[in-house]
Amino acid sequence: MKGIKQKLGRGVFISFEGIEGTGKSTQARLLSEYLAKKGRKTVLTEEPGGTPISLQIRKVLLSTKHKEMDYLTELLLYNAARIQHIKEKITPALAKGNIVITDRFSDSTAAYQGYGRGISLKLIDSLDRIATGRMRPDLSILLDLDVETGLMRNKHINKVDRLELEDVKFHKKVREGFLKLAAKEPKRIKLVKASRGIEAVHKEVVRIINSIALNEFRREHRLG
Ligand code: TMP
């Protein structure tokens, strides 16, 4: 796939995206294990998080006590956490030739703060330019699931954070946002139905990795 390698380093950058309860963390971990078994150096990380500072910001963002948080504060904090994440973790790992797999990246900001909160996409893009220099994953896997099922799955594992407390309408806007982003960038963002079992979804992710990445990616990273 043309452009699969970041200009920044020798590594490959992959993100998992989607609404709550789609199994992103599980799938990110399974892919990381699969690639590690193939002998690839992988770094598994998440947003907001991945560094001590970003984890502190995560706590502020997700605390259910912070009901009065302004949407703009929220947007800036996600960007602040991302700057730190890129600087301390993602860029150094890519420079060393690792495959970096992150559970969420900037598509989440466009989907949640843009389509979900209703902040102008222009403003989000301007901030993204400042925070990331418009760095994008080489490949993004969008796990898609209906909102009710996703929220129900999280309820079963007692996962509650500030954004999950939003109503179904909000999460539907976020899901639609993700689908619009995937339609805008079909080469980078690959849609995977997350309603199937964990193993079936993992197989589909591996199939995508092996088909898209074929030439350059496979040669560079000896996946095949
Ligand atoms: P998670 O660990 O469940 O993915 O929690 C992260 C929460 O933060 C989730 O509700 C999505 C939200 N989020 C945003 O709203 N904007 C962002 O840019 C990111 C990375 C996450």
Coordinates of C-alpha atoms and ligand atoms in Angstrom, one line a residue, residues 20 24 46-48 58 62 78 82 103-105 108-109 112-113 159 161 163-164, ligand 1:
E20 CA -17.9 2.3 23.3
K24 CA -11.1 -2.2 20.4
E46 CA -3.9 3.8 24.1
E47 CA -5.5 7.2 24.1
P48 CA -5.9 9.2 26.2
R58 CA -7.1 10.9 31.2
L62 CA -13.0 10.6 32.3
Y78 CA -7.5 15.3 24.5
R82 CA -2.0 13.3 22.4
D103 CA -6.4 2.0 20.9
R104 CA -7.8 5.4 19.6
F105 CA -6.1 8.4 18.0
S108 CA -11.8 9.8 18.0
T109 CA -11.5 13.5 18.5
Y112 CA -16.6 12.5 19.8
Q113 CA -15.8 16.2 20.0
K159 CA -17.2 0.3 32.8
D161 CA -16.7 7.1 32.5
L163 CA -18.4 10.2 28.2
E164 CA -20.1 6.9 28.5
Ligands
TMP1 P1 -11.8 4.3 26.3 O1 -10.7 3.8 27.1 O2 -13.1 3.6 26.7 O3 -11.6 4.3 24.9 O4 -12.1 5.7 26.9 C1 -11.8 6.9 26.3 C2 -13.0 7.8 26.2 O5 -12.6 9.0 25.7 C3 -14.1 7.3 25.3 O6 -15.3 7.6 25.8 C4 -13.8 8.1 24.0 C5 -13.3 9.4 24.6 N1 -12.4 10.1 23.6 C6 -12.8 11.3 23.1 O7 -13.9 11.7 23.4 N2 -11.9 12.0 22.3 C7 -10.7 11.5 22.0 O8 -9.9 12.2 21.3 C8 -10.3 10.2 22.5 C9 -8.9 9.7 22.3 C10 -11.2 9.6 23.4

